[in-house]
């Protein structure tokens, strides 16, 4: 799950940088308004990429969610420094 989100994040950020470079390196020669529009689109991509990268997946373990496996939960609680009542 993490690798897929990381690849998606880097693809989105690469597209953002690509839009900026194309807008001001190539497109501005023919049309300034189109170049500005491309930059506005590129401006929206980083927050969306951050949301994609930080989205919780169905298999992600979060600090307050028990997994249902008592041995695993006990191990995670020990790592987190929690004492579980027995």
PDB file of N, CA, C and O in Angstrom:
ATOM      1  N   UNK A   1       0.815  -1.195   0.000  1.00  0.00           N
ATOM      2  CA  UNK A   1       0.000   0.000   0.000  1.00  0.00           C
ATOM      3  C   UNK A   1       0.863   1.264   0.000  1.00  0.00           C
ATOM      4  O   UNK A   1       0.580   2.195  -0.706  1.00  0.00           O
ATOM      5  N   UNK A   2       1.901   1.262   0.822  1.00  0.00           N
ATOM      6  CA  UNK A   2       2.735   2.449   0.913  1.00  0.00           C
ATOM      7  C   UNK A   2       3.457   2.727  -0.403  1.00  0.00           C
ATOM      8  O   UNK A   2       3.556   3.877  -0.816  1.00  0.00           O
ATOM      9  N   UNK A   3       3.936   1.679  -1.054  1.00  0.00           N
ATOM     10  CA  UNK A   3       4.675   1.869  -2.305  1.00  0.00           C
ATOM     11  C   UNK A   3       3.762   2.439  -3.387  1.00  0.00           C
ATOM     12  O   UNK A   3       4.169   3.322  -4.152  1.00  0.00           O
ATOM     13  N   UNK A   4       2.535   1.969  -3.456  1.00  0.00           N
ATOM     14  CA  UNK A   4       1.600   2.479  -4.469  1.00  0.00           C
ATOM     15  C   UNK A   4       1.288   3.952  -4.221  1.00  0.00           C
ATOM     16  O   UNK A   4       1.278   4.755  -5.150  1.00  0.00           O
ATOM     17  N   UNK A   5       1.055   4.305  -2.960  1.00  0.00           N
ATOM     18  CA  UNK A   5       0.778   5.716  -2.649  1.00  0.00           C
ATOM     19  C   UNK A   5       1.987   6.581  -2.922  1.00  0.00           C
ATOM     20  O   UNK A   5       1.864   7.707  -3.399  1.00  0.00           O
ATOM     21  N   UNK A   6       3.186   6.062  -2.609  1.00  0.00           N
ATOM     22  CA  UNK A   6       4.405   6.824  -2.853  1.00  0.00           C
ATOM     23  C   UNK A   6       4.617   7.046  -4.346  1.00  0.00           C
ATOM     24  O   UNK A   6       4.952   8.151  -4.777  1.00  0.00           O
ATOM     25  N   UNK A   7       4.389   6.009  -5.157  1.00  0.00           N
ATOM     26  CA  UNK A   7       4.519   6.167  -6.613  1.00  0.00           C
ATOM     27  C   UNK A   7       3.501   7.168  -7.149  1.00  0.00           C
ATOM     28  O   UNK A   7       3.830   7.996  -8.006  1.00  0.00           O
ATOM     29  N   UNK A   8       2.278   7.092  -6.651  1.00  0.00           N
ATOM     30  CA  UNK A   8       1.244   8.036  -7.091  1.00  0.00           C
ATOM     31  C   UNK A   8       1.622   9.463  -6.706  1.00  0.00           C
ATOM     32  O   UNK A   8       1.463  10.392  -7.506  1.00  0.00           O
ATOM     33  N   UNK A   9       2.138   9.629  -5.485  1.00  0.00           N
ATOM     34  CA  UNK A   9       2.553  10.957  -5.026  1.00  0.00           C
ATOM     35  C   UNK A   9       3.644  11.518  -5.935  1.00  0.00           C
ATOM     36  O   UNK A   9       3.566  12.659  -6.383  1.00  0.00           O
ATOM     37  N   UNK A  10       4.683  10.705  -6.195  1.00  0.00           N
ATOM     38  CA  UNK A  10       5.781  11.193  -7.021  1.00  0.00           C
ATOM     39  C   UNK A  10       5.342  11.430  -8.462  1.00  0.00           C
ATOM     40  O   UNK A  10       5.828  12.364  -9.114  1.00  0.00           O
ATOM     41  N   UNK A  11       4.425  10.643  -8.975  1.00  0.00           N
ATOM     42  CA  UNK A  11       3.899  10.875 -10.321  1.00  0.00           C
ATOM     43  C   UNK A  11       3.130  12.199 -10.368  1.00  0.00           C
ATOM     44  O   UNK A  11       3.283  12.983 -11.323  1.00  0.00           O
ATOM     45  N   UNK A  12       2.321  12.463  -9.343  1.00  0.00           N
ATOM     46  CA  UNK A  12       1.574  13.721  -9.311  1.00  0.00           C
ATOM     47  C   UNK A  12       2.514  14.916  -9.187  1.00  0.00           C
ATOM     48  O   UNK A  12       2.336  15.933  -9.874  1.00  0.00           O
ATOM     49  N   UNK A  13       3.521  14.807  -8.345  1.00  0.00           N
ATOM     50  CA  UNK A  13       4.461  15.920  -8.185  1.00  0.00           C
ATOM     51  C   UNK A  13       5.328  16.090  -9.430  1.00  0.00           C
ATOM     52  O   UNK A  13       5.666  17.219  -9.804  1.00  0.00           O
ATOM     53  N   UNK A  14       5.667  14.987 -10.088  1.00  0.00           N
ATOM     54  CA  UNK A  14       6.390  15.086 -11.359  1.00  0.00           C
ATOM     55  C   UNK A  14       5.547  15.779 -12.414  1.00  0.00           C
ATOM     56  O   UNK A  14       6.049  16.591 -13.202  1.00  0.00           O
ATOM     57  N   UNK A  15       4.251  15.464 -12.444  1.00  0.00           N
ATOM     58  CA  UNK A  15       3.338  16.147 -13.364  1.00  0.00           C
ATOM     59  C   UNK A  15       3.234  17.627 -13.061  1.00  0.00           C
ATOM     60  O   UNK A  15       3.164  18.468 -13.977  1.00  0.00           O
ATOM     61  N   UNK A  16       3.250  17.976 -11.776  1.00  0.00           N
ATOM     62  CA  UNK A  16       3.204  19.377 -11.365  1.00  0.00           C
ATOM     63  C   UNK A  16       4.438  20.123 -11.875  1.00  0.00           C
ATOM     64  O   UNK A  16       4.321  21.197 -12.477  1.00  0.00           O
ATOM     65  N   UNK A  17       5.599  19.556 -11.645  1.00  0.00           N
ATOM     66  CA  UNK A  17       6.838  20.195 -12.113  1.00  0.00           C
ATOM     67  C   UNK A  17       6.855  20.262 -13.638  1.00  0.00           C
ATOM     68  O   UNK A  17       7.250  21.275 -14.220  1.00  0.00           O
ATOM     69  N   UNK A  18       6.396  19.190 -14.285  1.00  0.00           N
ATOM     70  CA  UNK A  18       6.323  19.173 -15.744  1.00  0.00           C
ATOM     71  C   UNK A  18       5.418  20.272 -16.293  1.00  0.00           C
ATOM     72  O   UNK A  18       5.746  20.922 -17.294  1.00  0.00           O
ATOM     73  N   UNK A  19       4.275  20.489 -15.633  1.00  0.00           N
ATOM     74  CA  UNK A  19       3.374  21.559 -16.070  1.00  0.00           C
ATOM     75  C   UNK A  19       4.037  22.929 -15.943  1.00  0.00           C
ATOM     76  O   UNK A  19       3.921  23.766 -16.847  1.00  0.00           O
ATOM     77  N   UNK A  20       4.721  23.174 -14.833  1.00  0.00           N
ATOM     78  CA  UNK A  20       5.413  24.454 -14.665  1.00  0.00           C
ATOM     79  C   UNK A  20       6.479  24.659 -15.743  1.00  0.00           C
ATOM     80  O   UNK A  20       6.575  25.724 -16.357  1.00  0.00           O
ATOM     81  N   UNK A  21       7.286  23.637 -15.962  1.00  0.00           N
ATOM     82  CA  UNK A  21       8.371  23.759 -16.942  1.00  0.00           C
ATOM     83  C   UNK A  21       7.800  23.961 -18.345  1.00  0.00           C
ATOM     84  O   UNK A  21       8.269  24.834 -19.097  1.00  0.00           O
ATOM     85  N   UNK A  22       6.792  23.172 -18.706  1.00  0.00           N
ATOM     86  CA  UNK A  22       6.189  23.344 -20.031  1.00  0.00           C
ATOM     87  C   UNK A  22       5.508  24.697 -20.177  1.00  0.00           C
ATOM     88  O   UNK A  22       5.578  25.326 -21.237  1.00  0.00           O
ATOM     89  N   UNK A  23       4.830  25.124 -19.112  1.00  0.00           N
ATOM     90  CA  UNK A  23       4.103  26.393 -19.181  1.00  0.00           C
ATOM     91  C   UNK A  23       5.042  27.562 -19.460  1.00  0.00           C
ATOM     92  O   UNK A  23       4.778  28.387 -20.333  1.00  0.00           O
ATOM     93  N   UNK A  24       6.142  27.645 -18.704  1.00  0.00           N
ATOM     94  CA  UNK A  24       7.004  28.809 -18.838  1.00  0.00           C
ATOM     95  C   UNK A  24       8.180  28.593 -19.769  1.00  0.00           C
ATOM     96  O   UNK A  24       8.855  29.548 -20.146  1.00  0.00           O
ATOM     97  N   UNK A  25       8.417  27.373 -20.190  1.00  0.00           N
ATOM     98  CA  UNK A  25       9.504  27.134 -21.140  1.00  0.00           C
ATOM     99  C   UNK A  25       9.029  27.033 -22.573  1.00  0.00           C
ATOM    100  O   UNK A  25       9.766  27.372 -23.499  1.00  0.00           O
ATOM    101  N   UNK A  26       7.787  26.591 -22.771  1.00  0.00           N
ATOM    102  CA  UNK A  26       7.311  26.334 -24.136  1.00  0.00           C
ATOM    103  C   UNK A  26       6.014  27.076 -24.441  1.00  0.00           C
ATOM    104  O   UNK A  26       5.936  27.848 -25.403  1.00  0.00           O
ATOM    105  N   UNK A  27       5.003  26.881 -23.619  1.00  0.00           N
ATOM    106  CA  UNK A  27       3.654  27.375 -23.935  1.00  0.00           C
ATOM    107  C   UNK A  27       3.572  28.897 -23.897  1.00  0.00           C
ATOM    108  O   UNK A  27       2.835  29.505 -24.676  1.00  0.00           O
ATOM    109  N   UNK A  28       4.334  29.556 -23.034  1.00  0.00           N
ATOM    110  CA  UNK A  28       4.250  31.023 -22.923  1.00  0.00           C
ATOM    111  C   UNK A  28       4.634  31.726 -24.220  1.00  0.00           C
ATOM    112  O   UNK A  28       4.239  32.861 -24.449  1.00  0.00           O
ATOM    113  N   UNK A  29       5.399  31.034 -25.068  1.00  0.00           N
ATOM    114  CA  UNK A  29       5.788  31.641 -26.345  1.00  0.00           C
ATOM    115  C   UNK A  29       4.554  31.885 -27.218  1.00  0.00           C
ATOM    116  O   UNK A  29       4.468  32.886 -27.921  1.00  0.00           O
ATOM    117  N   UNK A  30       3.590  30.982 -27.150  1.00  0.00           N
ATOM    118  CA  UNK A  30       2.387  31.100 -27.981  1.00  0.00           C
ATOM    119  C   UNK A  30       1.210  31.731 -27.243  1.00  0.00           C
ATOM    120  O   UNK A  30       0.421  32.436 -27.855  1.00  0.00           O
ATOM    121  N   UNK A  31       1.083  31.456 -25.928  1.00  0.00           N
ATOM    122  CA  UNK A  31      -0.088  31.969 -25.225  1.00  0.00           C
ATOM    123  C   UNK A  31       0.193  32.104 -23.730  1.00  0.00           C
ATOM    124  O   UNK A  31       0.296  31.098 -23.021  1.00  0.00           O
ATOM    125  N   UNK A  32       0.261  33.333 -23.274  1.00  0.00           N
ATOM    126  CA  UNK A  32       0.482  33.594 -21.848  1.00  0.00           C
ATOM    127  C   UNK A  32      -0.721  33.128 -21.012  1.00  0.00           C
ATOM    128  O   UNK A  32      -0.519  32.508 -19.971  1.00  0.00           O
ATOM    129  N   UNK A  33      -1.958  33.392 -21.429  1.00  0.00           N
ATOM    130  CA  UNK A  33      -3.094  32.928 -20.612  1.00  0.00           C
ATOM    131  C   UNK A  33      -3.120  31.407 -20.436  1.00  0.00           C
ATOM    132  O   UNK A  33      -3.459  30.915 -19.360  1.00  0.00           O
ATOM    133  N   UNK A  34      -2.769  30.663 -21.467  1.00  0.00           N
ATOM    134  CA  UNK A  34      -2.735  29.199 -21.338  1.00  0.00           C
ATOM    135  C   UNK A  34      -1.626  28.784 -20.366  1.00  0.00           C
ATOM    136  O   UNK A  34      -1.809  27.877 -19.549  1.00  0.00           O
ATOM    137  N   UNK A  35      -0.493  29.453 -20.430  1.00  0.00           N
ATOM    138  CA  UNK A  35       0.604  29.154 -19.510  1.00  0.00           C
ATOM    139  C   UNK A  35       0.194  29.440 -18.069  1.00  0.00           C
ATOM    140  O   UNK A  35       0.498  28.659 -17.158  1.00  0.00           O
ATOM    141  N   UNK A  36      -0.498  30.534 -17.841  1.00  0.00           N
ATOM    142  CA  UNK A  36      -0.983  30.858 -16.496  1.00  0.00           C
ATOM    143  C   UNK A  36      -2.003  29.812 -16.048  1.00  0.00           C
ATOM    144  O   UNK A  36      -1.993  29.370 -14.888  1.00  0.00           O
ATOM    145  N   UNK A  37      -2.877  29.389 -16.944  1.00  0.00           N
ATOM    146  CA  UNK A  37      -3.854  28.341 -16.623  1.00  0.00           C
ATOM    147  C   UNK A  37      -3.172  27.032 -16.247  1.00  0.00           C
ATOM    148  O   UNK A  37      -3.604  26.336 -15.317  1.00  0.00           O
ATOM    149  N   UNK A  38      -2.110  26.697 -16.971  1.00  0.00           N
ATOM    150  CA  UNK A  38      -1.360  25.486 -16.642  1.00  0.00           C
ATOM    151  C   UNK A  38      -0.744  25.608 -15.244  1.00  0.00           C
ATOM    152  O   UNK A  38      -0.717  24.635 -14.485  1.00  0.00           O
ATOM    153  N   UNK A  39      -0.266  26.790 -14.892  1.00  0.00           N
ATOM    154  CA  UNK A  39       0.311  26.994 -13.566  1.00  0.00           C
ATOM    155  C   UNK A  39      -0.759  26.916 -12.477  1.00  0.00           C
ATOM    156  O   UNK A  39      -0.489  26.422 -11.375  1.00  0.00           O
ATOM    157  N   UNK A  40      -1.960  27.376 -12.769  1.00  0.00           N
ATOM    158  CA  UNK A  40      -3.051  27.269 -11.797  1.00  0.00           C
ATOM    159  C   UNK A  40      -3.391  25.796 -11.563  1.00  0.00           C
ATOM    160  O   UNK A  40      -3.598  25.370 -10.421  1.00  0.00           O
ATOM    161  N   UNK A  41      -3.422  25.005 -12.625  1.00  0.00           N
ATOM    162  CA  UNK A  41      -3.661  23.570 -12.477  1.00  0.00           C
ATOM    163  C   UNK A  41      -2.524  22.935 -11.670  1.00  0.00           C
ATOM    164  O   UNK A  41      -2.761  22.123 -10.776  1.00  0.00           O
ATOM    165  N   UNK A  42      -1.290  23.322 -11.971  1.00  0.00           N
ATOM    166  CA  UNK A  42      -0.140  22.783 -11.243  1.00  0.00           C
ATOM    167  C   UNK A  42      -0.167  23.196  -9.774  1.00  0.00           C
ATOM    168  O   UNK A  42       0.321  22.462  -8.917  1.00  0.00           O
ATOM    169  N   UNK A  43      -0.758  24.340  -9.478  1.00  0.00           N
ATOM    170  CA  UNK A  43      -0.841  24.818  -8.110  1.00  0.00           C
ATOM    171  C   UNK A  43      -1.791  23.952  -7.268  1.00  0.00           C
ATOM    172  O   UNK A  43      -1.610  23.811  -6.055  1.00  0.00           O
ATOM    173  N   UNK A  44      -2.774  23.344  -7.892  1.00  0.00           N
ATOM    174  CA  UNK A  44      -3.751  22.516  -7.180  1.00  0.00           C
ATOM    175  C   UNK A  44      -3.208  21.113  -6.903  1.00  0.00           C
ATOM    176  O   UNK A  44      -3.641  20.447  -5.965  1.00  0.00           O
ATOM    177  N   UNK A  45      -2.249  20.658  -7.678  1.00  0.00           N
ATOM    178  CA  UNK A  45      -1.765  19.286  -7.570  1.00  0.00           C
ATOM    179  C   UNK A  45      -1.065  18.979  -6.238  1.00  0.00           C
ATOM    180  O   UNK A  45      -1.335  17.921  -5.654  1.00  0.00           O
ATOM    181  N   UNK A  46      -0.167  19.817  -5.695  1.00  0.00           N
ATOM    182  CA  UNK A  46       0.521  19.438  -4.445  1.00  0.00           C
ATOM    183  C   UNK A  46      -0.394  19.138  -3.256  1.00  0.00           C
ATOM    184  O   UNK A  46      -0.171  18.141  -2.564  1.00  0.00           O
ATOM    185  N   UNK A  47      -1.440  19.931  -2.988  1.00  0.00           N
ATOM    186  CA  UNK A  47      -2.325  19.536  -1.872  1.00  0.00           C
ATOM    187  C   UNK A  47      -3.033  18.205  -2.139  1.00  0.00           C
ATOM    188  O   UNK A  47      -3.199  17.401  -1.223  1.00  0.00           O
ATOM    189  N   UNK A  48      -3.430  17.968  -3.375  1.00  0.00           N
ATOM    190  CA  UNK A  48      -4.066  16.687  -3.705  1.00  0.00           C
ATOM    191  C   UNK A  48      -3.077  15.540  -3.552  1.00  0.00           C
ATOM    192  O   UNK A  48      -3.441  14.462  -3.056  1.00  0.00           O
ATOM    193  N   UNK A  49      -1.835  15.751  -3.946  1.00  0.00           N
ATOM    194  CA  UNK A  49      -0.808  14.721  -3.800  1.00  0.00           C
ATOM    195  C   UNK A  49      -0.563  14.414  -2.318  1.00  0.00           C
ATOM    196  O   UNK A  49      -0.369  13.255  -1.949  1.00  0.00           O
ATOM    197  N   UNK A  50      -0.574  15.434  -1.478  1.00  0.00           N
ATOM    198  CA  UNK A  50      -0.394  15.213  -0.038  1.00  0.00           C
ATOM    199  C   UNK A  50      -1.558  14.416   0.534  1.00  0.00           C
ATOM    200  O   UNK A  50      -1.363  13.539   1.380  1.00  0.00           O
ATOM    201  N   UNK A  51      -2.765  14.702   0.076  1.00  0.00           N
ATOM    202  CA  UNK A  51      -3.924  13.931   0.542  1.00  0.00           C
ATOM    203  C   UNK A  51      -3.825  12.477   0.111  1.00  0.00           C
ATOM    204  O   UNK A  51      -4.152  11.570   0.878  1.00  0.00           O
ATOM    205  N   UNK A  52      -3.384  12.242  -1.113  1.00  0.00           N
ATOM    206  CA  UNK A  52      -3.225  10.872  -1.606  1.00  0.00           C
ATOM    207  C   UNK A  52      -2.150  10.148  -0.806  1.00  0.00           C
ATOM    208  O   UNK A  52      -2.316   8.999  -0.400  1.00  0.00           O
ATOM    209  N   UNK A  53      -1.038  10.818  -0.543  1.00  0.00           N
ATOM    210  CA  UNK A  53       0.073  10.186   0.165  1.00  0.00           C
ATOM    211  C   UNK A  53      -0.260   9.885   1.620  1.00  0.00           C
ATOM    212  O   UNK A  53       0.256   8.919   2.179  1.00  0.00           O
ATOM    213  N   UNK A  54      -1.120  10.668   2.237  1.00  0.00           N
ATOM    214  CA  UNK A  54      -1.433  10.483   3.652  1.00  0.00           C
ATOM    215  C   UNK A  54      -2.766   9.797   3.905  1.00  0.00           C
ATOM    216  O   UNK A  54      -3.193   9.693   5.055  1.00  0.00           O
ATOM    217  N   UNK A  55      -3.403   9.326   2.851  1.00  0.00           N
ATOM    218  CA  UNK A  55      -4.693   8.655   2.986  1.00  0.00           C
ATOM    219  C   UNK A  55      -4.517   7.331   3.732  1.00  0.00           C
ATOM    220  O   UNK A  55      -3.561   6.600   3.519  1.00  0.00           O
ATOM    221  N   UNK A  56      -5.444   7.025   4.577  1.00  0.00           N
ATOM    222  CA  UNK A  56      -5.394   5.776   5.322  1.00  0.00           C
ATOM    223  C   UNK A  56      -5.930   4.659   4.448  1.00  0.00           C
ATOM    224  O   UNK A  56      -7.018   4.731   3.910  1.00  0.00           O
ATOM    225  N   UNK A  57      -5.142   3.613   4.326  1.00  0.00           N
ATOM    226  CA  UNK A  57      -5.550   2.450   3.551  1.00  0.00           C
ATOM    227  C   UNK A  57      -6.279   1.445   4.428  1.00  0.00           C
ATOM    228  O   UNK A  57      -6.203   1.498   5.656  1.00  0.00           O
ATOM    229  N   UNK A  58      -6.987   0.507   3.814  1.00  0.00           N
ATOM    230  CA  UNK A  58      -7.736  -0.469   4.612  1.00  0.00           C
ATOM    231  C   UNK A  58      -6.833  -1.405   5.413  1.00  0.00           C
ATOM    232  O   UNK A  58      -7.264  -1.954   6.426  1.00  0.00           O
ATOM    233  N   UNK A  59      -5.598  -1.597   4.997  1.00  0.00           N
ATOM    234  CA  UNK A  59      -4.689  -2.497   5.704  1.00  0.00           C
ATOM    235  C   UNK A  59      -3.697  -1.765   6.603  1.00  0.00           C
ATOM    236  O   UNK A  59      -2.823  -2.397   7.186  1.00  0.00           O
ATOM    237  N   UNK A  60      -3.809  -0.448   6.717  1.00  0.00           N
ATOM    238  CA  UNK A  60      -2.865   0.320   7.528  1.00  0.00           C
ATOM    239  C   UNK A  60      -3.170   0.147   9.011  1.00  0.00           C
ATOM    240  O   UNK A  60      -4.326   0.150   9.430  1.00  0.00           O
ATOM    241  N   UNK A  61      -2.127   0.008   9.801  1.00  0.00           N
ATOM    242  CA  UNK A  61      -2.285  -0.076  11.254  1.00  0.00           C
ATOM    243  C   UNK A  61      -2.168   1.333  11.824  1.00  0.00           C
ATOM    244  O   UNK A  61      -1.210   2.045  11.558  1.00  0.00           O
ATOM    245  N   UNK A  62      -3.139   1.714  12.598  1.00  0.00           N
ATOM    246  CA  UNK A  62      -3.115   3.005  13.268  1.00  0.00           C
ATOM    247  C   UNK A  62      -2.965   2.768  14.750  1.00  0.00           C
ATOM    248  O   UNK A  62      -3.312   1.720  15.278  1.00  0.00           O
ATOM    249  N   UNK A  63      -2.456   3.737  15.470  1.00  0.00           N
ATOM    250  CA  UNK A  63      -2.080   3.572  16.865  1.00  0.00           C
ATOM    251  C   UNK A  63      -3.242   3.193  17.762  1.00  0.00           C
ATOM    252  O   UNK A  63      -3.042   2.592  18.800  1.00  0.00           O
ATOM    253  N   UNK A  64      -4.446   3.539  17.404  1.00  0.00           N
ATOM    254  CA  UNK A  64      -5.566   3.277  18.306  1.00  0.00           C
ATOM    255  C   UNK A  64      -6.498   2.173  17.803  1.00  0.00           C
ATOM    256  O   UNK A  64      -7.524   1.935  18.407  1.00  0.00           O
ATOM    257  N   UNK A  65      -6.167   1.519  16.726  1.00  0.00           N
ATOM    258  CA  UNK A  65      -7.024   0.474  16.187  1.00  0.00           C
ATOM    259  C   UNK A  65      -6.476  -0.903  16.519  1.00  0.00           C
ATOM    260  O   UNK A  65      -5.371  -1.242  16.108  1.00  0.00           O
ATOM    261  N   UNK A  66      -7.232  -1.708  17.261  1.00  0.00           N
ATOM    262  CA  UNK A  66      -6.775  -3.078  17.470  1.00  0.00           C
ATOM    263  C   UNK A  66      -6.929  -3.884  16.179  1.00  0.00           C
ATOM    264  O   UNK A  66      -7.835  -3.655  15.391  1.00  0.00           O
ATOM    265  N   UNK A  67      -6.022  -4.812  15.961  1.00  0.00           N
ATOM    266  CA  UNK A  67      -6.060  -5.595  14.722  1.00  0.00           C
ATOM    267  C   UNK A  67      -6.999  -6.785  14.828  1.00  0.00           C
ATOM    268  O   UNK A  67      -7.372  -7.362  13.824  1.00  0.00           O
ATOM    269  N   UNK A  68      -7.349  -7.186  16.045  1.00  0.00           N
ATOM    270  CA  UNK A  68      -8.186  -8.367  16.232  1.00  0.00           C
ATOM    271  C   UNK A  68      -7.377  -9.585  16.628  1.00  0.00           C
ATOM    272  O   UNK A  68      -7.926 -10.565  17.124  1.00  0.00           O
ATOM    273  N   UNK A  69      -6.084  -9.549  16.431  1.00  0.00           N
ATOM    274  CA  UNK A  69      -5.194 -10.635  16.833  1.00  0.00           C
ATOM    275  C   UNK A  69      -4.628 -10.272  18.205  1.00  0.00           C
ATOM    276  O   UNK A  69      -3.834  -9.332  18.308  1.00  0.00           O
ATOM    277  N   UNK A  70      -4.994 -11.000  19.263  1.00  0.00           N
ATOM    278  CA  UNK A  70      -4.553 -10.613  20.616  1.00  0.00           C
ATOM    279  C   UNK A  70      -3.030 -10.575  20.775  1.00  0.00           C
ATOM    280  O   UNK A  70      -2.499  -9.677  21.423  1.00  0.00           O
ATOM    281  N   UNK A  71      -2.345 -11.522  20.172  1.00  0.00           N
ATOM    282  CA  UNK A  71      -0.890 -11.545  20.305  1.00  0.00           C
ATOM    283  C   UNK A  71      -0.264 -10.330  19.612  1.00  0.00           C
ATOM    284  O   UNK A  71       0.625  -9.678  20.152  1.00  0.00           O
ATOM    285  N   UNK A  72      -0.758 -10.007  18.432  1.00  0.00           N
ATOM    286  CA  UNK A  72      -0.250  -8.851  17.702  1.00  0.00           C
ATOM    287  C   UNK A  72      -0.560  -7.554  18.448  1.00  0.00           C
ATOM    288  O   UNK A  72       0.288  -6.670  18.562  1.00  0.00           O
ATOM    289  N   UNK A  73      -1.799  -7.443  18.959  1.00  0.00           N
ATOM    290  CA  UNK A  73      -2.171  -6.242  19.703  1.00  0.00           C
ATOM    291  C   UNK A  73      -1.307  -6.081  20.957  1.00  0.00           C
ATOM    292  O   UNK A  73      -0.897  -4.968  21.301  1.00  0.00           O
ATOM    293  N   UNK A  74      -1.033  -7.202  21.648  1.00  0.00           N
ATOM    294  CA  UNK A  74      -0.182  -7.139  22.832  1.00  0.00           C
ATOM    295  C   UNK A  74       1.228  -6.675  22.462  1.00  0.00           C
ATOM    296  O   UNK A  74       1.826  -5.861  23.153  1.00  0.00           O
ATOM    297  N   UNK A  75       1.735  -7.172  21.343  1.00  0.00           N
ATOM    298  CA  UNK A  75       3.069  -6.788  20.888  1.00  0.00           C
ATOM    299  C   UNK A  75       3.125  -5.308  20.543  1.00  0.00           C
ATOM    300  O   UNK A  75       4.046  -4.597  20.933  1.00  0.00           O
ATOM    301  N   UNK A  76       2.108  -4.822  19.796  1.00  0.00           N
ATOM    302  CA  UNK A  76       2.077  -3.406  19.432  1.00  0.00           C
ATOM    303  C   UNK A  76       1.939  -2.530  20.676  1.00  0.00           C
ATOM    304  O   UNK A  76       2.556  -1.472  20.774  1.00  0.00           O
ATOM    305  N   UNK A  77       1.100  -2.957  21.615  1.00  0.00           N
ATOM    306  CA  UNK A  77       0.942  -2.173  22.845  1.00  0.00           C
ATOM    307  C   UNK A  77       2.242  -2.109  23.630  1.00  0.00           C
ATOM    308  O   UNK A  77       2.576  -1.086  24.233  1.00  0.00           O
ATOM    309  N   UNK A  78       2.994  -3.216  23.626  1.00  0.00           N
ATOM    310  CA  UNK A  78       4.292  -3.216  24.305  1.00  0.00           C
ATOM    311  C   UNK A  78       5.242  -2.229  23.632  1.00  0.00           C
ATOM    312  O   UNK A  78       5.955  -1.487  24.295  1.00  0.00           O
ATOM    313  N   UNK A  79       5.237  -2.200  22.291  1.00  0.00           N
ATOM    314  CA  UNK A  79       6.089  -1.259  21.574  1.00  0.00           C
ATOM    315  C   UNK A  79       5.673   0.182  21.814  1.00  0.00           C
ATOM    316  O   UNK A  79       6.507   1.078  21.884  1.00  0.00           O
ATOM    317  N   UNK A  80       4.360   0.409  21.923  1.00  0.00           N
ATOM    318  CA  UNK A  80       3.853   1.763  22.149  1.00  0.00           C
ATOM    319  C   UNK A  80       3.966   2.198  23.601  1.00  0.00           C
ATOM    320  O   UNK A  80       3.688   3.350  23.933  1.00  0.00           O
ATOM    321  N   UNK A  81       4.335   1.266  24.507  1.00  0.00           N
ATOM    322  CA  UNK A  81       4.460   1.602  25.924  1.00  0.00           C
ATOM    323  C   UNK A  81       3.153   1.595  26.665  1.00  0.00           C
ATOM    324  O   UNK A  81       3.023   2.192  27.729  1.00  0.00           O
ATOM    325  N   UNK A  82       2.147   0.925  26.126  1.00  0.00           N
ATOM    326  CA  UNK A  82       0.849   0.854  26.786  1.00  0.00           C
ATOM    327  C   UNK A  82       0.769  -0.398  27.653  1.00  0.00           C
ATOM    328  O   UNK A  82       1.295  -1.436  27.294  1.00  0.00           O
ATOM    329  N   UNK A  83       0.100  -0.271  28.761  1.00  0.00           N
ATOM    330  CA  UNK A  83      -0.174  -1.441  29.606  1.00  0.00           C
ATOM    331  C   UNK A  83      -1.633  -1.836  29.393  1.00  0.00           C
ATOM    332  O   UNK A  83      -2.530  -1.014  29.553  1.00  0.00           O
ATOM    333  N   UNK A  84      -1.841  -3.052  28.993  1.00  0.00           N
ATOM    334  CA  UNK A  84      -3.213  -3.527  28.770  1.00  0.00           C
ATOM    335  C   UNK A  84      -3.704  -4.283  29.996  1.00  0.00           C
ATOM    336  O   UNK A  84      -2.986  -5.108  30.544  1.00  0.00           O
ATOM    337  N   UNK A  85      -4.923  -4.029  30.407  1.00  0.00           N
ATOM    338  CA  UNK A  85      -5.477  -4.802  31.526  1.00  0.00           C
ATOM    339  C   UNK A  85      -5.705  -6.241  31.100  1.00  0.00           C
ATOM    340  O   UNK A  85      -6.156  -6.505  29.992  1.00  0.00           O
ATOM    341  N   UNK A  86      -5.387  -7.149  31.981  1.00  0.00           N
ATOM    342  CA  UNK A  86      -5.546  -8.584  31.647  1.00  0.00           C
ATOM    343  C   UNK A  86      -6.757  -9.150  32.296  1.00  0.00           C
ATOM    344  O   UNK A  86      -7.300  -8.904  33.199  1.00  0.00           O
TER     345      UNK A  86
END
